Amino acid sequence: MLPIVYLNGQYVPKEEAALNVADLAILRGFGIFDYFRYTQGRPRFIEDHLDRFLRSAKLLSLDMPADREALREAVHQLIQRNGGGDGGIRFVLTGGYAPDGYTPTRPNLVGMADPFQGPPPEQYETGIRVILHRYERELPEVKTINYLEGIRIQPMIRQRGAQYALYVDREENIRESDRSNFLIVRDGKLVTPTDNILHGITRLHLIKLAAELDIPVEERTVSVAEFMNAEEAIICSSVKGAMPITYADDIAIGDGKPGPITRKLMQAWPEYAARHEG
Amino acid sequence: MLPIVYLNGQYVPKEEAALNVADLAILRGFGIFDYFRYTQGRPRFIEDHLDRFLRSAKLLSLDMPADREALREAVHQLIQRNGGGDGGIRFVLTGGYAPDGYTPTRPNLVGMADPFQGPPPEQYETGIRVILHRYERELPEVKTINYLEGIRIQPMIRQRGAQYALYVDREENIRESDRSNFLIVRDGKLVTPTDNILHGITRLHLIKLAAELDIPVEERTVSVAEFMNAEEAIICSSVKGAMPITYADDIAIGDGKPGPITRKLMQAWPEYAARHEG
C-alpha cells in the first residue's frame, strides 16, 4: 500500500508511519531533516545530502541510528518500493522519546518518498515576487526542522501578492529566502552570501555550474541596497533549481524580467543535475 | 492502561497515542503547547493557562479544534482517568497533517497527564547556578514548541556545573531563562523584564503574591550588570515555582545564598498556589 515510509529500519505504509506523542519533535520541535529529488529513480546529489544530514545530526549531538551506507540503502529502497520514477526523498531525525520531555534520547529516523511537485512552470518565465522580512534564523547552518517563522508569514507573503520572503538581518544584509538560498548578479558576476546561512546543495552546484560556464562568482554579504540595484537576482533550492526574482514588492529587479545570466544557469541546470544523479 | 492521553477528542493509552509522520510538528517544528500542574486532582491556574493556550493558537493562526469548555473538560478527564493525585498537564497543538509538507491544515490536539517531577529540593536551599548565554527566542510571546537552542546547550550548562541558562539579548539585557521567567531584587524591590518575553503564569502570580506581601514590583528591562550586582535573583516557572539563583558561573549573586525576599516568596507560594487550584 503506497506510499511506503522508512521508520527506524522498517518499511511501513505511510498511514501507519507515526511517532508517539512523547517524541521531542512533537514536544519541543527538536529535530533535523534533509530533502532531495530523484528523477527516473536516480537520486540527485545524494552524497552531498547525506554529508549534510550527518553533519546536522552531529551539530545537534543526535546519534544517527544508521550509517551512511544504511542511509544510502534506505534511499534506494524507498525509491524502488514507491515505484521509482520522479519524486523527493525527505529524511527526518528527531530527538526521540524523552521521558522527561526535554532530554534527547535514541533518535527516531524517518524516510519518506513523496511525489515531486515543483513550482508553476510560468514562474521560471516571469520570475517571482518577494517581500523583505526582518528575520535571522536560529542555528542557520544546521538544517533543523524549525520553520515557525517561515510558515507563520505565509499568509502575509500571499497577501502582498508575493511567493517568497527574503530574510534581512540586523545589518541590513539579505541572507536567505524562507526555504532557499539567495544570489544576485552584479557587474556580470554572481554574488551570494556565505556566512550564517544554510549551505544549500543546489547553491553549491550552481556555483560549480557557473564556473563551467565562465561566470565569475563572489561569496560575500549582500546588502538590501545592493539587491534592489542588482542586475539580476535568484533564489535556489532542491525543489526550485534556479528561480529568477523579478520583483521585490512593486520594485523591479533589473528590468523586471529574468536576466541573461539567470537564463543561462536555468538552461544549463537540468543537464548539469542529470550528470549528478545515480 | 495508564497513562491515558487525549488525542483529538479521544482518550487512548499513551503507547497508542501517535501522530503520523506527515504532521507539521515532525516535519517543520510547527506547534504550540502549554503546561500546568495539578495537586490532589486540582489543576493550578487553569483559566490563565487556557487563556494563554488559546492566545498562542491565535497568534500562529492555528484553528483550535476544541473550545475553552472542551479543553477544561479534557483537563478534568485526564486527571481523573490518570488516577488523580499530583501531576502535570501538557497540551500540544500542531500544524496538522500537511499534504505539501509546509501549509498548516486541521491541527492535531494532544493532552497528556504526566507524573510531576520538581527540581531537587536542596536547590531551594542552596539556590542554583546559571550561565549567561547570548540568545533571543523567536516569537518570544508565543508558547511555541521551539526549544532547539535550550536543548542544544544543555550539555554546555552541565559542563560548566550549572543547572540553567539566562538568555542575554543584543542590548546586554537578560530576558528569560531557558524554561523560566527571570526576576531580581534591587533596593528591596522585585524587578522583572516584561518586553519580548513569554509571559509566564507563575511570574504573573508571583507579582500578585508580592503585592499581597507588600513587596514593591517594577516591570522593566534588567541588564547583565544589574543582575551581577543584584541583592537577589530568581527564576520561576510552573514546575519550579520561585527558585533562587545564587551563582552566575563562579560569581555569587548577593551573598551567594537565597535572600530574604526570595525566601518570603518561596514560603508563601504553596498556600497562594493552593488558593488558585480547582
XYZ file of C-alpha atoms in Angstrom:
556
model
C 0.000 0.000 0.000
C 1.790 3.104 -1.295
C 3.402 5.306 -0.229
C 5.919 3.326 1.822
C 7.833 5.046 4.606
C 11.136 4.093 6.255
C 10.747 4.210 10.046
C 13.682 3.196 12.231
C 14.830 0.453 9.884
C 11.368 -0.828 8.915
C 9.346 -0.149 5.776
C 5.700 0.587 6.560
C 2.706 2.068 4.736
C 2.677 5.834 5.294
C -0.709 5.735 7.027
C 0.875 3.534 9.723
C 4.062 5.580 9.999
C 3.645 7.516 13.227
C 5.691 8.801 16.138
C 4.491 8.567 19.711
C 3.434 11.892 21.239
C 6.447 11.634 23.582
C 8.778 12.367 20.656
C 10.869 15.518 21.075
C 9.892 16.848 17.639
C 6.279 16.961 18.829
C 7.031 18.170 22.371
C 9.931 20.529 21.632
C 10.388 20.935 17.877
C 13.753 19.195 18.243
C 14.928 17.566 15.027
C 16.776 17.896 11.725
C 15.946 16.888 8.176
C 17.183 16.792 4.639
C 15.450 16.693 1.275
C 16.485 15.890 -2.275
C 14.947 14.945 -5.592
C 15.127 11.782 -7.617
C 14.366 11.520 -11.307
C 13.827 8.307 -13.234
C 14.618 6.504 -9.987
C 18.018 8.182 -9.582
C 18.666 10.393 -6.512
C 20.268 13.752 -7.165
C 23.429 14.891 -5.316
C 22.830 12.063 -2.836
C 26.327 12.096 -1.282
C 26.173 15.851 -0.666
C 22.826 15.461 1.056
C 23.990 12.533 3.173
C 27.075 14.593 4.156
C 24.870 17.447 5.309
C 22.321 15.225 7.073
C 25.106 13.509 9.038
C 26.676 16.895 9.835
C 23.361 18.375 11.049
C 22.928 15.395 13.400
C 26.422 15.885 14.790
C 25.852 19.609 15.358
C 22.766 18.840 17.486
C 24.503 15.879 19.207
C 21.889 13.476 17.852
C 23.062 9.875 17.478
C 22.293 8.905 13.903
C 20.928 5.347 14.153
C 22.020 4.430 10.603
C 25.416 4.864 8.993
C 25.995 6.394 5.570
C 25.742 3.031 3.832
C 22.423 2.229 5.551
C 21.041 5.679 4.672
C 22.079 5.209 1.052
C 20.401 1.806 1.018
C 17.232 3.313 2.539
C 17.149 5.909 -0.253
C 17.312 3.265 -2.940
C 14.751 1.058 -1.158
C 12.368 4.000 -0.746
C 12.616 4.877 -4.421
C 12.132 1.276 -5.510
C 9.308 0.441 -3.081
C 7.480 3.604 -4.134
C 7.596 2.712 -7.806
C 10.680 4.600 -8.991
C 10.086 7.500 -11.368
C 10.322 11.058 -10.082
C 9.933 12.239 -6.534
C 11.543 13.700 -3.456
C 13.223 11.950 -0.513
C 12.833 13.518 2.917
C 14.731 12.256 5.948
C 13.775 13.488 9.416
C 15.758 12.720 12.568
C 14.113 13.697 15.867
C 15.250 13.866 19.498
C 13.454 10.582 20.214
C 11.102 9.621 23.042
C 12.035 11.724 26.069
C 10.733 10.518 29.460
C 11.425 13.976 30.922
C 10.017 15.819 27.899
C 13.318 17.640 27.339
C 16.429 15.465 27.071
C 17.186 13.805 23.714
C 17.361 10.003 23.787
C 17.601 7.462 20.966
C 16.509 9.460 17.880
C 13.701 8.416 15.576
C 14.691 8.269 11.919
C 12.018 8.676 9.256
C 12.483 8.494 5.479
C 9.735 9.439 3.043
C 9.409 9.364 -0.732
C 6.810 11.800 -1.988
C 5.720 12.806 -5.494
C 7.755 15.761 -6.726
C 5.831 18.967 -7.110
C 7.878 21.830 -8.487
C 6.862 25.487 -8.723
C 4.423 26.505 -11.510
C 6.479 26.482 -14.764
C 5.441 30.056 -15.649
C 7.392 31.305 -12.599
C 10.622 30.483 -14.456
C 9.398 32.652 -17.351
C 8.083 35.661 -15.437
C 10.217 35.346 -12.310
C 8.820 35.593 -8.801
C 7.923 38.422 -6.459
C 9.433 38.518 -2.974
C 8.887 40.525 0.169
C 11.679 41.602 2.506
C 11.255 40.336 6.053
C 13.420 41.060 9.091
C 14.468 37.681 10.472
C 17.596 35.774 11.414
C 17.249 32.010 11.539
C 18.400 30.238 14.694
C 21.325 27.885 14.095
C 21.306 28.864 10.413
C 23.998 26.350 9.440
C 22.064 23.338 10.751
C 19.136 22.007 8.733
C 16.764 21.929 11.705
C 13.011 21.422 11.411
C 12.352 24.925 12.795
C 10.165 26.696 10.216
C 7.935 28.572 12.653
C 8.631 31.977 11.164
C 8.613 30.839 7.540
C 5.208 29.202 7.965
C 3.817 31.995 10.131
C 4.441 34.646 7.464
C 2.983 32.683 4.508
C -0.393 34.484 4.679
C 1.426 37.853 4.748
C 3.522 36.893 1.697
C 0.413 35.873 -0.244
C -1.484 38.959 0.874
C 1.223 41.128 -0.666
C 0.984 39.243 -3.950
C 4.397 37.633 -3.498
C 5.557 33.997 -3.476
C 8.564 34.054 -1.137
C 10.293 36.152 1.539
C 13.915 37.269 1.668
C 15.263 37.350 5.234
C 17.029 40.597 6.168
C 19.410 40.601 9.140
C 20.103 43.453 11.569
C 22.953 44.749 9.439
C 20.518 45.193 6.519
C 22.014 42.294 4.626
C 19.990 39.588 2.925
C 20.993 36.112 3.963
C 18.468 33.651 2.572
C 14.923 33.096 1.464
C 12.431 31.102 3.532
C 13.399 27.743 2.005
C 16.073 28.767 -0.491
C 19.482 30.324 -0.879
C 19.931 33.723 -2.459
C 22.160 35.122 -5.203
C 22.381 38.307 -7.253
C 24.167 39.343 -10.431
C 26.294 42.483 -10.110
C 28.678 43.744 -12.798
C 28.205 40.437 -14.590
C 29.306 38.447 -11.532
C 27.223 36.011 -9.490
C 27.325 37.185 -5.846
C 25.976 35.115 -2.952
C 26.128 35.306 0.872
C 28.130 32.604 2.596
C 28.080 33.453 6.349
C 25.270 32.466 8.697
C 23.321 30.624 6.024
C 22.198 27.066 5.413
C 24.681 25.853 2.835
C 22.323 24.559 0.205
C 23.375 21.776 -2.115
C 21.764 23.486 -5.100
C 23.648 26.710 -4.237
C 26.904 24.723 -4.097
C 26.299 23.208 -7.509
C 25.072 26.432 -9.122
C 28.447 27.893 -8.161
C 30.183 24.926 -9.815
C 27.978 25.248 -12.873
C 28.786 28.974 -13.056
C 32.485 28.073 -13.140
C 31.830 25.676 -16.033
C 30.015 28.498 -17.856
C 32.809 31.037 -17.147
C 30.539 33.169 -14.957
C 32.643 34.707 -12.145
C 31.379 34.078 -8.600
C 31.897 36.076 -5.386
C 30.868 34.702 -1.975
C 30.253 37.634 0.396
C 27.483 39.558 2.151
C 24.804 41.225 0.024
C 23.016 44.320 1.355
C 19.385 45.174 0.745
C 20.508 48.237 -1.231
C 22.724 46.099 -3.436
C 19.877 43.674 -4.086
C 17.492 46.489 -5.037
C 20.066 47.730 -7.564
C 21.141 44.293 -8.785
C 21.143 43.393 -12.476
C 19.517 40.054 -11.668
C 18.529 38.085 -8.574
C 17.912 34.388 -7.939
C 16.681 32.030 -5.257
C 17.649 28.396 -5.467
C 16.781 25.117 -3.749
C 16.461 21.406 -4.443
C 12.797 21.919 -5.298
C 13.235 25.035 -7.442
C 16.675 24.772 -9.007
C 17.492 28.386 -10.002
C 14.468 30.685 -9.949
C 14.591 34.342 -11.060
C 13.443 37.076 -8.671
C 11.992 39.875 -10.778
C 10.145 41.989 -8.204
C 10.567 42.987 -4.556
C 7.053 44.136 -3.745
C 6.402 46.532 -6.653
C 10.035 47.373 -7.358
C 11.505 45.710 -10.445
C 14.862 43.988 -10.062
C 16.911 44.818 -13.168
C 14.319 45.320 -15.910
C 11.755 43.125 -14.140
C 12.458 40.120 -16.367
C 14.748 37.115 -15.902
C 18.219 38.307 -16.966
C 20.786 36.675 -19.258
C 22.939 35.036 -16.554
C 19.900 33.616 -14.744
C 18.616 32.249 -18.052
C 21.965 30.693 -18.817
C 22.009 28.940 -15.435
C 18.393 27.778 -15.710
C 19.027 26.420 -19.191
C 22.182 24.509 -18.230
C 20.876 23.245 -14.876
C 18.863 20.135 -15.949
C 21.801 18.651 -17.871
C 24.234 19.524 -15.039
C 21.925 17.984 -12.406
C 21.405 14.844 -14.507
C 25.184 14.341 -14.505
C 24.973 14.137 -10.682
C 22.238 11.558 -10.347
C 22.687 7.919 -9.556
C -3.790 1.007 30.708
C -2.182 4.129 32.198
C -1.178 6.726 31.298
C -4.154 7.858 29.226
C -3.682 10.554 26.583
C -6.232 12.885 24.989
C -5.837 12.810 21.204
C -8.221 14.840 19.053
C -11.213 14.191 21.285
C -10.410 10.544 22.082
C -8.818 9.046 25.200
C -6.208 6.443 24.338
C -3.374 4.632 26.139
C -0.199 6.702 25.781
C 1.606 3.899 23.950
C -1.015 4.159 21.200
C -1.024 7.960 21.128
C 0.904 8.847 17.987
C 0.933 11.400 15.203
C 1.502 10.453 11.604
C 4.908 11.461 10.221
C 3.119 13.965 7.950
C 2.369 16.154 10.991
C 3.878 19.651 10.785
C 5.430 19.380 14.262
C 7.533 16.477 12.968
C 8.234 17.948 9.523
C 8.600 21.625 10.463
C 8.581 22.030 14.247
C 5.300 23.926 13.884
C 3.202 23.864 17.045
C 2.370 25.410 20.407
C 1.885 23.980 23.876
C 1.047 24.781 27.443
C 1.813 23.083 30.749
C 0.486 23.336 34.294
C 0.451 21.347 37.495
C -2.358 19.676 39.359
C -2.251 18.689 43.017
C -4.701 16.393 44.732
C -6.556 16.254 41.450
C -6.988 20.031 41.218
C -5.410 21.940 38.287
C -3.494 25.084 39.171
C -4.201 28.441 37.462
C -6.191 26.531 34.832
C -8.026 29.545 33.375
C -4.780 31.514 32.965
C -3.226 28.573 31.124
C -6.259 28.075 28.886
C -6.192 31.827 28.120
C -2.580 31.596 27.049
C -3.000 28.347 25.091
C -5.912 29.848 23.127
C -3.903 33.044 22.550
C -0.825 31.139 21.314
C -3.020 29.282 18.802
C -4.487 32.547 17.544
C -1.031 34.120 17.150
C 0.063 31.245 14.890
C -3.311 31.171 13.061
C -3.940 27.599 14.222
C -7.611 26.596 14.438
C -8.098 25.233 17.947
C -10.321 22.160 17.452
C -11.796 22.395 20.978
C -13.330 25.415 22.722
C -12.450 26.543 26.246
C -15.177 24.397 27.796
C -13.989 21.281 25.931
C -10.367 21.964 26.938
C -11.399 22.376 30.572
C -13.350 19.121 30.388
C -10.316 17.376 28.842
C -8.167 18.564 31.758
C -10.543 17.114 34.321
C -10.947 13.871 32.341
C -7.184 13.497 32.009
C -6.683 13.977 35.742
C -9.473 11.552 36.626
C -8.548 8.877 34.074
C -4.932 9.001 35.233
C -5.853 8.419 38.865
C -5.969 11.981 40.221
C -3.298 12.931 42.747
C -0.406 15.120 41.647
C 0.912 15.627 38.148
C 1.326 17.947 35.193
C -0.974 18.548 32.225
C 0.624 19.260 28.865
C -1.372 20.320 25.823
C 0.278 20.374 22.394
C -1.374 21.778 19.265
C 0.445 21.113 15.986
C 0.077 22.339 12.394
C -1.668 19.080 11.462
C -1.127 16.737 8.529
C 0.204 18.813 5.642
C -0.006 17.250 2.158
C 2.559 19.787 0.888
C 4.794 19.462 3.958
C 4.507 23.186 4.702
C 0.983 24.595 4.948
C -0.926 24.156 8.231
C -4.184 22.226 7.973
C -6.536 20.906 10.670
C -4.360 20.909 13.813
C -3.760 17.867 15.980
C -4.538 18.432 19.658
C -2.810 16.269 22.259
C -3.310 16.370 26.035
C -1.070 14.451 28.435
C -1.067 13.938 32.200
C 2.360 13.016 33.493
C 3.710 12.471 36.998
C 5.030 15.712 38.459
C 8.753 15.824 38.949
C 10.008 19.036 40.537
C 13.621 20.148 40.917
C 15.737 18.510 43.670
C 14.503 20.044 46.993
C 18.032 21.057 48.013
C 18.094 23.536 45.109
C 15.603 25.716 47.000
C 18.020 25.715 49.969
C 21.290 26.345 48.160
C 19.948 28.136 45.114
C 21.014 27.285 41.578
C 23.933 28.204 39.360
C 23.277 29.708 35.926
C 25.336 30.505 32.874
C 24.782 33.561 30.678
C 24.047 32.698 27.068
C 23.547 35.052 24.128
C 20.192 34.185 22.618
C 16.905 35.803 21.665
C 13.953 33.469 21.343
C 11.920 33.645 18.133
C 8.336 34.783 18.704
C 9.071 35.111 22.421
C 5.474 35.920 23.354
C 4.039 32.744 21.828
C 4.459 29.466 23.686
C 5.763 27.602 20.642
C 7.377 24.158 20.802
C 10.701 25.585 19.577
C 13.315 24.594 22.182
C 16.175 23.872 19.778
C 18.615 26.232 21.466
C 17.568 25.395 25.031
C 18.062 21.679 24.409
C 21.216 22.145 22.352
C 23.030 23.972 25.168
C 22.102 21.527 27.965
C 25.469 19.695 27.785
C 27.310 23.048 27.946
C 25.273 24.122 31.004
C 26.058 20.860 32.793
C 29.712 21.009 31.772
C 30.006 24.370 33.487
C 28.469 22.974 36.676
C 25.263 24.978 36.245
C 21.604 23.983 36.072
C 20.073 26.658 33.841
C 20.950 29.386 31.337
C 19.907 33.028 31.361
C 19.337 34.390 27.865
C 21.111 37.678 27.148
C 19.893 39.836 24.246
C 21.980 42.091 21.986
C 21.451 45.079 24.260
C 23.085 43.140 27.123
C 19.773 42.699 28.920
C 18.578 39.449 30.421
C 15.144 38.443 29.222
C 14.424 34.921 30.405
C 15.857 31.591 31.383
C 15.618 28.517 29.160
C 12.223 27.426 30.532
C 11.556 30.088 33.161
C 10.999 33.789 33.721
C 13.558 35.921 35.469
C 13.439 38.397 38.376
C 15.940 40.196 40.568
C 15.754 42.085 43.854
C 17.219 45.583 43.750
C 16.905 48.154 46.574
C 14.354 45.865 48.179
C 12.162 45.850 45.066
C 11.298 42.889 42.847
C 12.329 43.812 39.261
C 11.397 41.706 36.233
C 11.592 42.143 32.437
C 8.269 42.433 30.625
C 9.097 43.055 26.938
C 9.870 40.290 24.440
C 9.317 37.509 26.961
C 6.942 34.605 27.357
C 4.502 35.897 29.941
C 4.655 33.078 32.431
C 1.667 32.317 34.636
C 3.906 31.741 37.659
C 5.600 35.119 37.021
C 2.167 36.779 36.872
C 1.130 35.258 40.191
C 4.452 35.893 41.919
C 3.866 39.570 41.126
C 0.395 39.327 42.684
C 1.797 37.487 45.692
C 4.478 40.176 46.090
C 1.694 42.794 46.241
C -0.026 40.775 48.982
C 3.262 40.696 50.894
C 3.876 44.436 50.417
C 6.958 43.824 48.254
C 7.185 46.564 45.608
C 7.448 45.371 41.981
C 8.917 47.049 38.896
C 8.427 45.626 35.389
C 11.278 46.833 33.148
C 14.438 45.657 31.406
C 17.240 44.208 33.547
C 20.822 44.474 32.311
C 23.525 41.865 32.856
C 25.427 44.372 35.019
C 22.371 44.940 37.185
C 21.882 41.190 37.615
C 25.504 40.676 38.632
C 25.087 43.375 41.306
C 21.578 42.348 42.390
C 20.743 41.641 46.016
C 18.855 38.514 44.990
C 17.818 36.784 41.761
C 15.076 34.298 40.926
C 13.840 32.132 38.093
C 10.248 30.947 38.140
C 8.034 28.531 36.245
C 5.076 26.207 36.741
C 7.479 23.379 37.515
C 9.795 25.328 39.829
C 7.650 27.975 41.477
C 10.214 30.561 42.672
C 13.795 29.290 42.636
C 16.760 31.329 43.937
C 19.744 31.976 41.658
C 22.822 32.175 43.858
C 25.663 31.916 41.351
C 26.356 33.013 37.773
C 29.265 30.727 36.900
C 31.551 31.321 39.909
C 30.254 34.801 40.762
C 27.983 34.945 43.803
C 24.711 36.856 43.439
C 24.215 38.848 46.662
C 25.985 36.801 49.328
C 25.603 33.548 47.388
C 22.636 32.393 49.470
C 18.868 32.699 48.917
C 17.960 36.195 50.142
C 15.122 37.313 52.429
C 12.639 38.387 49.715
C 13.164 35.184 47.752
C 12.632 33.185 50.943
C 9.463 35.093 51.735
C 8.066 34.352 48.254
C 9.082 30.680 48.360
C 7.488 30.270 51.765
C 4.196 31.931 50.815
C 3.923 30.333 47.380
C 2.396 26.906 48.229
C -0.504 28.457 50.147
C -1.022 31.118 47.449
C -0.973 28.492 44.683
C -3.378 26.237 46.591
C -5.869 29.121 46.663
C -5.828 29.041 42.840
C -6.483 25.361 42.293
C -9.764 23.816 41.364
